[in-house]
Amino acid sequence: MQTKTFMETPPDLHTDLSDIERVIWSHETDTGPVLVIFAGIHGNELAGIYACQRLSKKLSENTDKLEGSVYMISGNREAIKMGYRYINRDLNRIWNEVTEGVKANPELQDDIEWEESLELLQVINTIVDKHKNTHRDVYFCDLHTTSAQSCAFILFNDTLENRRSASVFPVPQILGIEESIHGTLLSFINDLGYPAIGFEAGEHNDPQSVLRTEAFLRLYLHFLNILKLKLPELQRCEEVMSAPSGNLDEYYEITYHHFVEDAREFDMKKGYQNFDPISKGDLLAYDHEKPVYAPTDGLIFMPLYQSKGRDGFFILKGRSPFWLEVSSVFRDSFLNKYLHFLPGVDKVGHGSFTVDLRVARFFVKEIFHLLGYRVIRKDEQTLVCYKR
Ligand SMILES: [Zn+2]
């Protein structure tokens, strides 16, 4: 009798997760790459946890075939128990404070998520220390789902290493999330010097989200040469992961971020799915009962359909692979030396500039993007640009 392949076994979305371990599963080898997987950083996004549990069962039967180390780490364990996105504050927005220490924000100290972040930090440090002086490549990924219906997609801070890690997957890729959302775990890991990509599998409670996550993880293990898939398995994983993204463009950039003060007062118009096209002037939501209109054309992204969270919605624009290619050529080029000659641009430190928008109007942001800078708006008139 033929054994069932993993995709044919439907996921069980009712497993009790109240005693989920910090390390869901791990396997260490002496050589080969290292893949670190985070799941459940948001406690109501359980597809990643279920996918890790399913996959680890299979991997446990084949540990002799693994040519690299794998760590599966659970995120906000207290919130997972309750089924909430978070308890006191978003665990995926506090990593600037983790870097700066609690002195930067003493209020944090009593929060559940502060405790969680310190435990996670310890796990991350242990893994990083173990591999710091070896030649082994270490990769991180973070598993999420969305409150809106969605196909799977990958998002990451726009560094060349992240682009390389993400480029092998057959789903839409969203670049430059770090310019809109600060204090994420991915940014923290990037700043440690490792590639880190986020995988969004689909809607929170869609069983397909579990299967897409499992397919993503199997593909990742395959592309890292930790556990090779046979051709039919490879094709099946790609099919499962990419359905139903159809013929969406490959790369997107966030062009607008609607920040929300209080999600309970934010009412997104029903029925939007990720990547639905919108036009400038479309009524998208009500915030404190005031209508919110689209400030620009584009594609709607991560519309908020839950009462927790600070991101009302984003608007995306497609970015051509050609432009990406050009920018990767220019990143380390001599042009970086001449940026301060541009009107309105001042060098303020090694690899960092301010841009006075009253003077520099045209294409300044594009030029800095092209050369691999992260561009953040400091106030009405000033941009701050850092080398990524
Ligand atoms: Zn999430």
mmCIF file of C-alpha atoms and ligand atoms in Angstrom:
data_model
loop_
_atom_site.group_PDB
_atom_site.id
_atom_site.type_symbol
_atom_site.label_atom_id
_atom_site.label_comp_id
_atom_site.label_asym_id
_atom_site.label_seq_id
_atom_site.Cartn_x
_atom_site.Cartn_y
_atom_site.Cartn_z
ATOM 1 C CA MET A 1 0.000 0.000 0.000
ATOM 2 C CA GLN A 2 1.217 3.475 -0.838
ATOM 3 C CA THR A 3 1.820 5.699 2.169
ATOM 4 C CA LYS A 4 0.069 9.039 2.222
ATOM 5 C CA THR A 5 2.212 12.033 1.377
ATOM 6 C CA PHE A 6 2.074 14.947 3.794
ATOM 7 C CA MET A 7 -0.171 17.083 1.634
ATOM 8 C CA GLU A 8 -2.910 14.480 1.672
ATOM 9 C CA THR A 9 -3.246 14.395 5.443
ATOM 10 C CA PRO A 10 -5.505 17.293 6.444
ATOM 11 C CA PRO A 11 -4.154 19.445 9.264
ATOM 12 C CA ASP A 12 -5.810 19.286 12.661
ATOM 13 C CA LEU A 13 -6.491 22.872 13.746
ATOM 14 C CA HIS A 14 -7.672 21.951 17.227
ATOM 15 C CA THR A 15 -4.552 20.538 18.822
ATOM 16 C CA ASP A 16 -4.082 21.803 22.357
ATOM 17 C CA LEU A 17 -1.137 24.235 22.394
ATOM 18 C CA SER A 18 -1.341 25.272 26.063
ATOM 19 C CA ASP A 19 1.940 23.564 26.901
ATOM 20 C CA ILE A 20 3.852 24.434 23.747
ATOM 21 C CA GLU A 21 7.615 24.246 24.370
ATOM 22 C CA ARG A 22 9.972 27.147 23.578
ATOM 23 C CA VAL A 23 11.948 24.815 21.327
ATOM 24 C CA ILE A 24 9.282 22.914 19.427
ATOM 25 C CA TRP A 25 11.858 20.687 17.801
ATOM 26 C CA SER A 26 15.530 20.806 16.945
ATOM 27 C CA HIS A 27 18.179 18.697 15.339
ATOM 28 C CA GLU A 28 21.872 19.542 15.372
ATOM 29 C CA THR A 29 24.558 18.404 12.976
ATOM 30 C CA ASP A 30 28.258 19.275 12.926
ATOM 31 C CA THR A 31 28.309 20.579 9.388
ATOM 32 C CA GLY A 32 25.955 22.101 6.815
ATOM 33 C CA PRO A 33 23.728 25.164 6.976
ATOM 34 C CA VAL A 34 21.538 26.126 9.904
ATOM 35 C CA LEU A 35 17.839 27.000 9.579
ATOM 36 C CA VAL A 36 16.097 28.716 12.482
ATOM 37 C CA ILE A 37 12.295 28.870 12.263
ATOM 38 C CA PHE A 38 10.071 31.084 14.452
ATOM 39 C CA ALA A 39 6.361 30.293 14.721
ATOM 40 C CA GLY A 40 3.596 31.999 16.677
ATOM 41 C CA ILE A 41 5.302 35.343 17.301
ATOM 42 C CA HIS A 42 1.672 36.445 17.038
ATOM 43 C CA GLY A 43 -0.332 34.174 19.328
ATOM 44 C CA ASN A 44 -3.396 33.953 17.064
ATOM 45 C CA GLU A 45 -1.332 32.828 14.067
ATOM 46 C CA LEU A 46 -1.014 29.123 14.667
ATOM 47 C CA ALA A 47 -0.501 27.740 11.161
ATOM 48 C CA GLY A 48 3.271 27.967 11.630
ATOM 49 C CA ILE A 49 3.138 26.013 14.890
ATOM 50 C CA TYR A 50 0.981 23.260 13.379
ATOM 51 C CA ALA A 51 3.219 23.094 10.322
ATOM 52 C CA CYS A 52 6.306 22.759 12.558
ATOM 53 C CA GLN A 53 4.654 19.979 14.537
ATOM 54 C CA ARG A 54 3.688 18.101 11.372
ATOM 55 C CA LEU A 55 7.056 18.560 9.718
ATOM 56 C CA SER A 56 9.068 17.669 12.826
ATOM 57 C CA LYS A 57 7.271 14.307 13.021
ATOM 58 C CA LYS A 58 8.461 13.532 9.509
ATOM 59 C CA LEU A 59 11.968 14.869 10.120
ATOM 60 C CA SER A 60 12.311 12.794 13.307
ATOM 61 C CA GLU A 61 11.957 9.661 11.201
ATOM 62 C CA ASN A 62 14.718 10.839 8.851
ATOM 63 C CA THR A 63 17.306 12.541 11.048
ATOM 64 C CA ASP A 64 20.093 10.473 9.465
ATOM 65 C CA LYS A 65 19.332 12.191 6.156
ATOM 66 C CA LEU A 66 19.506 15.762 7.496
ATOM 67 C CA GLU A 67 22.612 17.603 6.324
ATOM 68 C CA GLY A 68 22.298 20.672 8.478
ATOM 69 C CA SER A 69 20.809 21.903 11.744
ATOM 70 C CA VAL A 70 17.167 22.854 12.207
ATOM 71 C CA TYR A 71 15.599 24.768 15.105
ATOM 72 C CA MET A 72 11.865 25.367 15.450
ATOM 73 C CA ILE A 73 11.138 28.036 18.048
ATOM 74 C CA SER A 74 7.757 29.106 19.407
ATOM 75 C CA GLY A 75 7.055 32.836 19.804
ATOM 76 C CA ASN A 76 4.539 34.424 22.152
ATOM 77 C CA ARG A 77 3.731 31.365 24.274
ATOM 78 C CA GLU A 78 1.396 33.162 26.679
ATOM 79 C CA ALA A 79 -0.591 34.631 23.787
ATOM 80 C CA ILE A 80 -0.641 31.262 22.000
ATOM 81 C CA LYS A 81 -2.286 29.750 25.084
ATOM 82 C CA MET A 82 -4.999 32.401 24.960
ATOM 83 C CA GLY A 83 -5.288 32.540 21.166
ATOM 84 C CA TYR A 84 -4.604 36.297 21.140
ATOM 85 C CA ARG A 85 -2.294 38.253 18.836
ATOM 86 C CA TYR A 86 -0.559 39.499 21.993
ATOM 87 C CA ILE A 87 -1.317 40.140 25.658
ATOM 88 C CA ASN A 88 0.225 43.521 26.560
ATOM 89 C CA ARG A 89 2.010 44.560 23.389
ATOM 90 C CA ASP A 90 2.969 43.258 19.999
ATOM 91 C CA LEU A 91 5.966 40.920 20.310
ATOM 92 C CA ASN A 92 6.868 41.758 16.730
ATOM 93 C CA ARG A 93 7.290 45.499 17.400
ATOM 94 C CA ILE A 94 9.544 45.624 20.473
ATOM 95 C CA TRP A 95 12.916 44.483 19.163
ATOM 96 C CA ASN A 96 14.401 47.989 19.076
ATOM 97 C CA GLU A 97 13.913 48.028 22.841
ATOM 98 C CA VAL A 98 15.436 44.562 23.116
ATOM 99 C CA THR A 99 18.531 45.994 21.425
ATOM 100 C CA GLU A 100 18.591 49.167 23.510
ATOM 101 C CA GLY A 101 17.761 47.517 26.835
ATOM 102 C CA VAL A 102 14.778 48.080 29.063
ATOM 103 C CA LYS A 103 16.067 51.509 30.162
ATOM 104 C CA ALA A 104 14.867 52.828 26.788
ATOM 105 C CA ASN A 105 11.305 52.060 27.846
ATOM 106 C CA PRO A 106 10.903 51.094 31.534
ATOM 107 C CA GLU A 107 7.137 50.538 31.072
ATOM 108 C CA LEU A 108 7.955 47.384 29.173
ATOM 109 C CA GLN A 109 9.307 45.621 32.193
ATOM 110 C CA ASP A 110 6.002 44.320 33.493
ATOM 111 C CA ASP A 111 4.726 43.194 30.124
ATOM 112 C CA ILE A 112 4.273 39.535 29.256
ATOM 113 C CA GLU A 113 5.928 40.193 25.901
ATOM 114 C CA TRP A 114 9.073 41.612 27.501
ATOM 115 C CA GLU A 115 9.534 38.321 29.315
ATOM 116 C CA GLU A 116 8.893 36.426 26.068
ATOM 117 C CA SER A 117 11.402 38.553 24.161
ATOM 118 C CA LEU A 118 14.127 37.960 26.740
ATOM 119 C CA GLU A 119 13.597 34.212 26.566
ATOM 120 C CA LEU A 120 13.690 34.338 22.784
ATOM 121 C CA LEU A 121 16.814 36.467 22.905
ATOM 122 C CA GLN A 122 18.508 33.813 25.002
ATOM 123 C CA VAL A 123 17.619 31.112 22.472
ATOM 124 C CA ILE A 124 18.820 33.293 19.567
ATOM 125 C CA ASN A 125 22.090 34.102 21.346
ATOM 126 C CA THR A 126 22.759 30.445 22.090
ATOM 127 C CA ILE A 127 22.287 29.488 18.429
ATOM 128 C CA VAL A 128 24.296 32.446 17.123
ATOM 129 C CA ASP A 129 27.167 31.863 19.586
ATOM 130 C CA LYS A 130 27.345 28.211 18.636
ATOM 131 C CA HIS A 131 27.844 29.024 14.949
ATOM 132 C CA LYS A 132 29.657 32.355 15.121
ATOM 133 C CA ASN A 133 33.147 31.021 14.573
ATOM 134 C CA THR A 134 32.253 28.324 12.102
ATOM 135 C CA HIS A 135 31.863 28.688 8.363
ATOM 136 C CA ARG A 136 28.284 27.507 8.509
ATOM 137 C CA ASP A 137 25.581 29.723 7.000
ATOM 138 C CA VAL A 138 22.742 30.555 9.370
ATOM 139 C CA TYR A 139 19.272 31.491 8.020
ATOM 140 C CA PHE A 140 16.219 32.667 9.905
ATOM 141 C CA CYS A 141 12.567 32.698 8.952
ATOM 142 C CA ASP A 142 9.452 33.874 10.737
ATOM 143 C CA LEU A 143 6.021 32.304 10.100
ATOM 144 C CA HIS A 144 2.824 34.341 10.083
ATOM 145 C CA THR A 145 -0.769 34.462 8.794
ATOM 146 C CA THR A 146 -3.112 37.369 8.037
ATOM 147 C CA SER A 147 -6.608 38.374 9.147
ATOM 148 C CA ALA A 148 -7.698 38.831 5.507
ATOM 149 C CA GLN A 149 -8.028 36.033 2.964
ATOM 150 C CA SER A 150 -4.772 35.786 1.071
ATOM 151 C CA CYS A 151 -2.431 33.768 -1.032
ATOM 152 C CA ALA A 152 0.987 33.105 0.468
ATOM 153 C CA PHE A 153 3.723 35.716 0.141
ATOM 154 C CA ILE A 154 7.154 36.515 1.492
ATOM 155 C CA LEU A 155 8.220 39.787 3.023
ATOM 156 C CA PHE A 156 11.623 40.977 4.022
ATOM 157 C CA ASN A 157 13.856 43.947 4.662
ATOM 158 C CA ASP A 158 15.462 44.860 1.373
ATOM 159 C CA THR A 159 19.005 43.545 1.653
ATOM 160 C CA LEU A 160 20.733 41.582 -1.078
ATOM 161 C CA GLU A 161 21.123 38.553 1.202
ATOM 162 C CA ASN A 162 17.407 38.510 1.986
ATOM 163 C CA ARG A 163 16.585 38.893 -1.694
ATOM 164 C CA ARG A 164 18.754 35.898 -2.471
ATOM 165 C CA SER A 165 17.130 33.780 0.259
ATOM 166 C CA ALA A 166 13.627 34.714 -0.858
ATOM 167 C CA SER A 167 14.093 34.554 -4.621
ATOM 168 C CA VAL A 168 13.790 30.761 -4.856
ATOM 169 C CA PHE A 169 10.190 30.678 -3.641
ATOM 170 C CA PRO A 170 7.286 30.817 -6.134
ATOM 171 C CA VAL A 171 5.170 33.455 -4.365
ATOM 172 C CA PRO A 172 4.922 37.275 -4.431
ATOM 173 C CA GLN A 173 7.752 39.031 -2.589
ATOM 174 C CA ILE A 174 7.287 42.265 -0.677
ATOM 175 C CA LEU A 175 10.390 44.370 -0.165
ATOM 176 C CA GLY A 176 11.225 47.061 2.305
ATOM 177 C CA ILE A 177 8.817 46.307 5.139
ATOM 178 C CA GLU A 178 11.350 47.823 7.565
ATOM 179 C CA GLU A 179 10.598 51.337 6.328
ATOM 180 C CA SER A 180 6.994 51.061 7.532
ATOM 181 C CA ILE A 181 7.129 48.702 10.496
ATOM 182 C CA HIS A 182 9.785 49.161 13.151
ATOM 183 C CA GLY A 183 11.031 46.837 15.857
ATOM 184 C CA THR A 184 10.316 43.545 14.101
ATOM 185 C CA LEU A 185 12.124 40.325 14.885
ATOM 186 C CA LEU A 186 13.278 40.162 11.249
ATOM 187 C CA SER A 187 14.988 43.565 11.531
ATOM 188 C CA PHE A 188 16.629 42.504 14.773
ATOM 189 C CA ILE A 189 18.037 39.354 13.123
ATOM 190 C CA ASN A 190 19.139 41.303 10.017
ATOM 191 C CA ASP A 191 21.003 43.713 12.268
ATOM 192 C CA LEU A 192 22.833 40.739 13.797
ATOM 193 C CA GLY A 193 24.084 40.113 10.252
ATOM 194 C CA TYR A 194 21.942 37.152 9.165
ATOM 195 C CA PRO A 195 19.359 36.805 6.418
ATOM 196 C CA ALA A 196 15.804 36.629 7.755
ATOM 197 C CA ILE A 197 12.608 36.390 5.741
ATOM 198 C CA GLY A 198 8.967 36.399 6.796
ATOM 199 C CA PHE A 199 6.491 33.915 5.383
ATOM 200 C CA GLU A 200 2.796 34.821 5.389
ATOM 201 C CA ALA A 201 0.810 31.700 4.634
ATOM 202 C CA GLY A 202 -2.746 32.995 4.184
ATOM 203 C CA GLU A 203 -5.725 33.533 6.457
ATOM 204 C CA HIS A 204 -5.311 32.658 10.173
ATOM 205 C CA ASN A 205 -7.802 29.766 10.292
ATOM 206 C CA ASP A 206 -7.534 28.429 6.766
ATOM 207 C CA PRO A 207 -6.241 24.814 6.815
ATOM 208 C CA GLN A 208 -4.429 25.662 3.565
ATOM 209 C CA SER A 209 -2.261 28.080 5.551
ATOM 210 C CA VAL A 210 -0.814 25.108 7.461
ATOM 211 C CA LEU A 211 -0.140 23.192 4.260
ATOM 212 C CA ARG A 212 1.406 26.211 2.532
ATOM 213 C CA THR A 213 3.684 26.751 5.528
ATOM 214 C CA GLU A 214 4.739 23.127 5.529
ATOM 215 C CA ALA A 215 5.445 23.320 1.797
ATOM 216 C CA PHE A 216 7.487 26.499 2.336
ATOM 217 C CA LEU A 217 9.583 24.849 5.059
ATOM 218 C CA ARG A 218 10.183 21.720 2.993
ATOM 219 C CA LEU A 219 11.266 23.855 0.056
ATOM 220 C CA TYR A 220 13.543 25.899 2.298
ATOM 221 C CA LEU A 221 15.222 22.724 3.608
ATOM 222 C CA HIS A 222 15.559 21.569 0.009
ATOM 223 C CA PHE A 223 17.093 24.797 -1.317
ATOM 224 C CA LEU A 224 19.542 24.897 1.593
ATOM 225 C CA ASN A 225 20.511 21.293 0.798
ATOM 226 C CA ILE A 226 19.561 20.193 4.298
ATOM 227 C CA LEU A 227 16.996 17.688 3.054
ATOM 228 C CA LYS A 228 16.645 17.268 -0.693
ATOM 229 C CA LEU A 229 13.215 16.595 -2.179
ATOM 230 C CA LYS A 230 12.627 14.269 -5.095
ATOM 231 C CA LEU A 231 11.315 15.995 -8.199
ATOM 232 C CA PRO A 232 7.607 15.074 -7.757
ATOM 233 C CA GLU A 233 7.713 16.235 -4.109
ATOM 234 C CA LEU A 234 9.408 19.447 -5.138
ATOM 235 C CA GLN A 235 6.732 20.160 -7.731
ATOM 236 C CA ARG A 236 3.967 19.321 -5.284
ATOM 237 C CA CYS A 237 5.403 21.669 -2.642
ATOM 238 C CA GLU A 238 5.680 24.491 -5.170
ATOM 239 C CA GLU A 239 2.092 23.907 -6.272
ATOM 240 C CA VAL A 240 0.715 23.891 -2.741
ATOM 241 C CA MET A 241 2.721 26.922 -1.671
ATOM 242 C CA SER A 242 1.882 29.099 -4.669
ATOM 243 C CA ALA A 243 -1.844 28.294 -5.072
ATOM 244 C CA PRO A 244 -3.779 30.461 -5.703
ATOM 245 C CA SER A 245 -1.463 33.413 -6.336
ATOM 246 C CA GLY A 246 -1.944 32.983 -10.097
ATOM 247 C CA ASN A 247 -0.016 35.473 -12.155
ATOM 248 C CA LEU A 248 0.792 38.149 -9.628
ATOM 249 C CA ASP A 249 3.926 40.165 -10.327
ATOM 250 C CA GLU A 250 6.940 38.875 -8.535
ATOM 251 C CA TYR A 251 8.099 41.903 -6.545
ATOM 252 C CA TYR A 252 6.255 44.622 -4.670
ATOM 253 C CA GLU A 253 7.182 47.612 -2.638
ATOM 254 C CA ILE A 254 5.127 49.259 0.096
ATOM 255 C CA THR A 255 4.184 52.777 -0.991
ATOM 256 C CA TYR A 256 1.696 53.663 1.722
ATOM 257 C CA HIS A 257 1.064 52.601 5.324
ATOM 258 C CA HIS A 258 -2.124 53.523 7.162
ATOM 259 C CA PHE A 259 -1.217 53.565 10.824
ATOM 260 C CA VAL A 260 -4.009 52.954 13.335
ATOM 261 C CA GLU A 261 -4.124 54.397 16.857
ATOM 262 C CA ASP A 262 -6.794 52.033 18.123
ATOM 263 C CA ALA A 263 -7.796 48.981 16.101
ATOM 264 C CA ARG A 264 -11.182 48.835 17.839
ATOM 265 C CA GLU A 265 -12.052 52.193 16.234
ATOM 266 C CA PHE A 266 -10.874 51.084 12.811
ATOM 267 C CA ASP A 267 -13.428 49.603 10.443
ATOM 268 C CA MET A 268 -11.977 48.254 7.207
ATOM 269 C CA LYS A 269 -14.519 47.924 4.399
ATOM 270 C CA LYS A 270 -15.455 44.256 4.149
ATOM 271 C CA GLY A 271 -14.282 41.945 1.430
ATOM 272 C CA TYR A 272 -10.764 43.113 0.637
ATOM 273 C CA GLN A 273 -8.196 40.418 0.002
ATOM 274 C CA ASN A 274 -4.472 40.930 -0.194
ATOM 275 C CA PHE A 275 -3.366 42.227 -3.604
ATOM 276 C CA ASP A 276 -6.830 43.463 -4.649
ATOM 277 C CA PRO A 277 -6.331 46.469 -6.960
ATOM 278 C CA ILE A 278 -7.590 49.836 -5.677
ATOM 279 C CA SER A 279 -7.759 53.311 -7.196
ATOM 280 C CA LYS A 280 -6.927 56.684 -5.721
ATOM 281 C CA GLY A 281 -10.006 58.023 -3.930
ATOM 282 C CA ASP A 282 -11.607 54.623 -3.173
ATOM 283 C CA LEU A 283 -13.291 54.495 0.223
ATOM 284 C CA LEU A 284 -11.288 51.873 2.114
ATOM 285 C CA ALA A 285 -12.204 52.190 5.772
ATOM 286 C CA TYR A 286 -13.534 54.295 8.607
ATOM 287 C CA ASP A 287 -11.139 55.369 11.325
ATOM 288 C CA HIS A 288 -12.846 56.921 14.365
ATOM 289 C CA GLU A 289 -15.906 57.142 12.080
ATOM 290 C CA LYS A 290 -14.033 59.317 9.564
ATOM 291 C CA PRO A 291 -13.806 57.935 6.010
ATOM 292 C CA VAL A 292 -10.365 56.838 4.838
ATOM 293 C CA TYR A 293 -9.778 57.166 1.093
ATOM 294 C CA ALA A 294 -6.966 55.582 -0.909
ATOM 295 C CA PRO A 295 -4.281 58.276 -1.344
ATOM 296 C CA THR A 296 -2.867 56.513 -4.402
ATOM 297 C CA ASP A 297 -3.491 53.697 -6.895
ATOM 298 C CA GLY A 298 -2.029 50.320 -6.103
ATOM 299 C CA LEU A 299 -2.805 46.980 -4.489
ATOM 300 C CA ILE A 300 -4.293 46.629 -1.039
ATOM 301 C CA PHE A 301 -2.111 44.732 1.399
ATOM 302 C CA MET A 302 -2.764 43.344 4.879
ATOM 303 C CA PRO A 303 -6.113 45.059 5.512
ATOM 304 C CA LEU A 304 -6.867 44.802 9.228
ATOM 305 C CA TYR A 305 -9.878 42.671 10.075
ATOM 306 C CA GLN A 306 -9.193 42.134 13.769
ATOM 307 C CA SER A 307 -9.379 44.314 16.851
ATOM 308 C CA LYS A 308 -5.665 44.208 17.697
ATOM 309 C CA GLY A 309 -2.764 45.623 15.694
ATOM 310 C CA ARG A 310 -1.547 49.023 14.527
ATOM 311 C CA ASP A 311 -1.421 48.571 10.775
ATOM 312 C CA GLY A 312 -4.753 49.441 9.146
ATOM 313 C CA PHE A 313 -3.624 48.567 5.638
ATOM 314 C CA PHE A 314 -0.759 49.019 3.239
ATOM 315 C CA ILE A 315 -0.716 49.911 -0.452
ATOM 316 C CA LEU A 316 1.711 48.135 -2.745
ATOM 317 C CA LYS A 317 3.191 48.856 -6.151
ATOM 318 C CA GLY A 318 4.860 46.305 -8.405
ATOM 319 C CA ARG A 319 8.608 46.607 -8.850
ATOM 320 C CA SER A 320 10.162 45.149 -11.971
ATOM 321 C CA PRO A 321 12.865 42.477 -11.658
ATOM 322 C CA PHE A 322 14.930 44.635 -14.018
ATOM 323 C CA TRP A 323 14.967 47.503 -11.527
ATOM 324 C CA LEU A 324 16.028 45.080 -8.790
ATOM 325 C CA GLU A 325 18.852 43.816 -10.940
ATOM 326 C CA VAL A 326 20.033 47.370 -11.601
ATOM 327 C CA SER A 327 19.914 48.229 -7.927
ATOM 328 C CA SER A 328 21.946 45.177 -6.937
ATOM 329 C CA VAL A 329 24.653 46.298 -9.369
ATOM 330 C CA PHE A 330 24.758 49.822 -7.916
ATOM 331 C CA ARG A 331 24.629 48.934 -4.219
ATOM 332 C CA ASP A 332 28.327 48.886 -3.585
ATOM 333 C CA SER A 333 29.326 51.151 -6.429
ATOM 334 C CA PHE A 334 31.474 54.305 -6.356
ATOM 335 C CA LEU A 335 28.294 56.397 -6.614
ATOM 336 C CA ASN A 336 27.865 56.059 -2.856
ATOM 337 C CA LYS A 337 30.819 58.429 -2.427
ATOM 338 C CA TYR A 338 29.095 61.300 -4.213
ATOM 339 C CA LEU A 339 25.689 61.307 -2.549
ATOM 340 C CA HIS A 340 26.433 64.335 -0.394
ATOM 341 C CA PHE A 341 26.882 66.437 -3.554
ATOM 342 C CA LEU A 342 23.163 66.073 -4.292
ATOM 343 C CA PRO A 343 21.149 69.192 -3.431
ATOM 344 C CA GLY A 344 19.582 68.973 0.022
ATOM 345 C CA VAL A 345 21.598 65.926 1.050
ATOM 346 C CA ASP A 346 23.880 65.997 4.107
ATOM 347 C CA LYS A 347 26.145 63.276 5.365
ATOM 348 C CA VAL A 348 25.568 62.785 9.096
ATOM 349 C CA GLY A 349 27.625 59.674 9.787
ATOM 350 C CA HIS A 350 29.188 56.632 8.206
ATOM 351 C CA GLY A 351 26.581 55.366 5.750
ATOM 352 C CA SER A 352 23.882 57.750 6.921
ATOM 353 C CA PHE A 353 22.457 60.909 5.378
ATOM 354 C CA THR A 354 19.651 63.361 5.910
ATOM 355 C CA VAL A 355 17.655 64.743 3.012
ATOM 356 C CA ASP A 356 15.994 68.152 3.191
ATOM 357 C CA LEU A 357 12.872 67.741 1.071
ATOM 358 C CA ARG A 358 12.422 71.506 0.660
ATOM 359 C CA VAL A 359 15.590 71.451 -1.446
ATOM 360 C CA ALA A 360 15.738 67.942 -2.843
ATOM 361 C CA ARG A 361 12.450 67.136 -4.487
ATOM 362 C CA PHE A 362 12.998 64.757 -7.339
ATOM 363 C CA PHE A 363 13.973 61.122 -7.216
ATOM 364 C CA VAL A 364 16.009 61.471 -4.050
ATOM 365 C CA LYS A 365 14.256 58.589 -2.347
ATOM 366 C CA GLU A 366 14.643 56.502 -5.507
ATOM 367 C CA ILE A 367 18.368 57.220 -5.720
ATOM 368 C CA PHE A 368 18.914 56.199 -2.107
ATOM 369 C CA HIS A 369 16.793 53.072 -2.614
ATOM 370 C CA LEU A 370 18.752 52.194 -5.697
ATOM 371 C CA LEU A 371 21.972 52.331 -3.743
ATOM 372 C CA GLY A 372 20.585 50.119 -0.994
ATOM 373 C CA TYR A 373 19.639 52.679 1.659
ATOM 374 C CA ARG A 374 16.744 52.427 4.020
ATOM 375 C CA VAL A 375 14.699 55.613 3.844
ATOM 376 C CA ILE A 376 12.693 56.761 6.835
ATOM 377 C CA ARG A 377 10.679 59.953 7.104
ATOM 378 C CA LYS A 378 11.845 61.876 10.168
ATOM 379 C CA ASP A 379 9.424 64.768 9.847
ATOM 380 C CA GLU A 380 7.547 66.739 7.173
ATOM 381 C CA GLN A 381 10.752 68.047 5.613
ATOM 382 C CA THR A 382 13.399 65.475 6.401
ATOM 383 C CA LEU A 383 14.258 61.978 5.318
ATOM 384 C CA VAL A 384 16.877 59.921 7.083
ATOM 385 C CA CYS A 385 18.724 57.363 4.942
ATOM 386 C CA TYR A 386 20.799 54.504 6.335
ATOM 387 C CA LYS A 387 22.868 51.941 4.505
ATOM 388 C CA ARG A 388 21.093 48.589 4.865
HETATM 389 ZN ZN ZN B 1 1.820 38.018 12.288
#
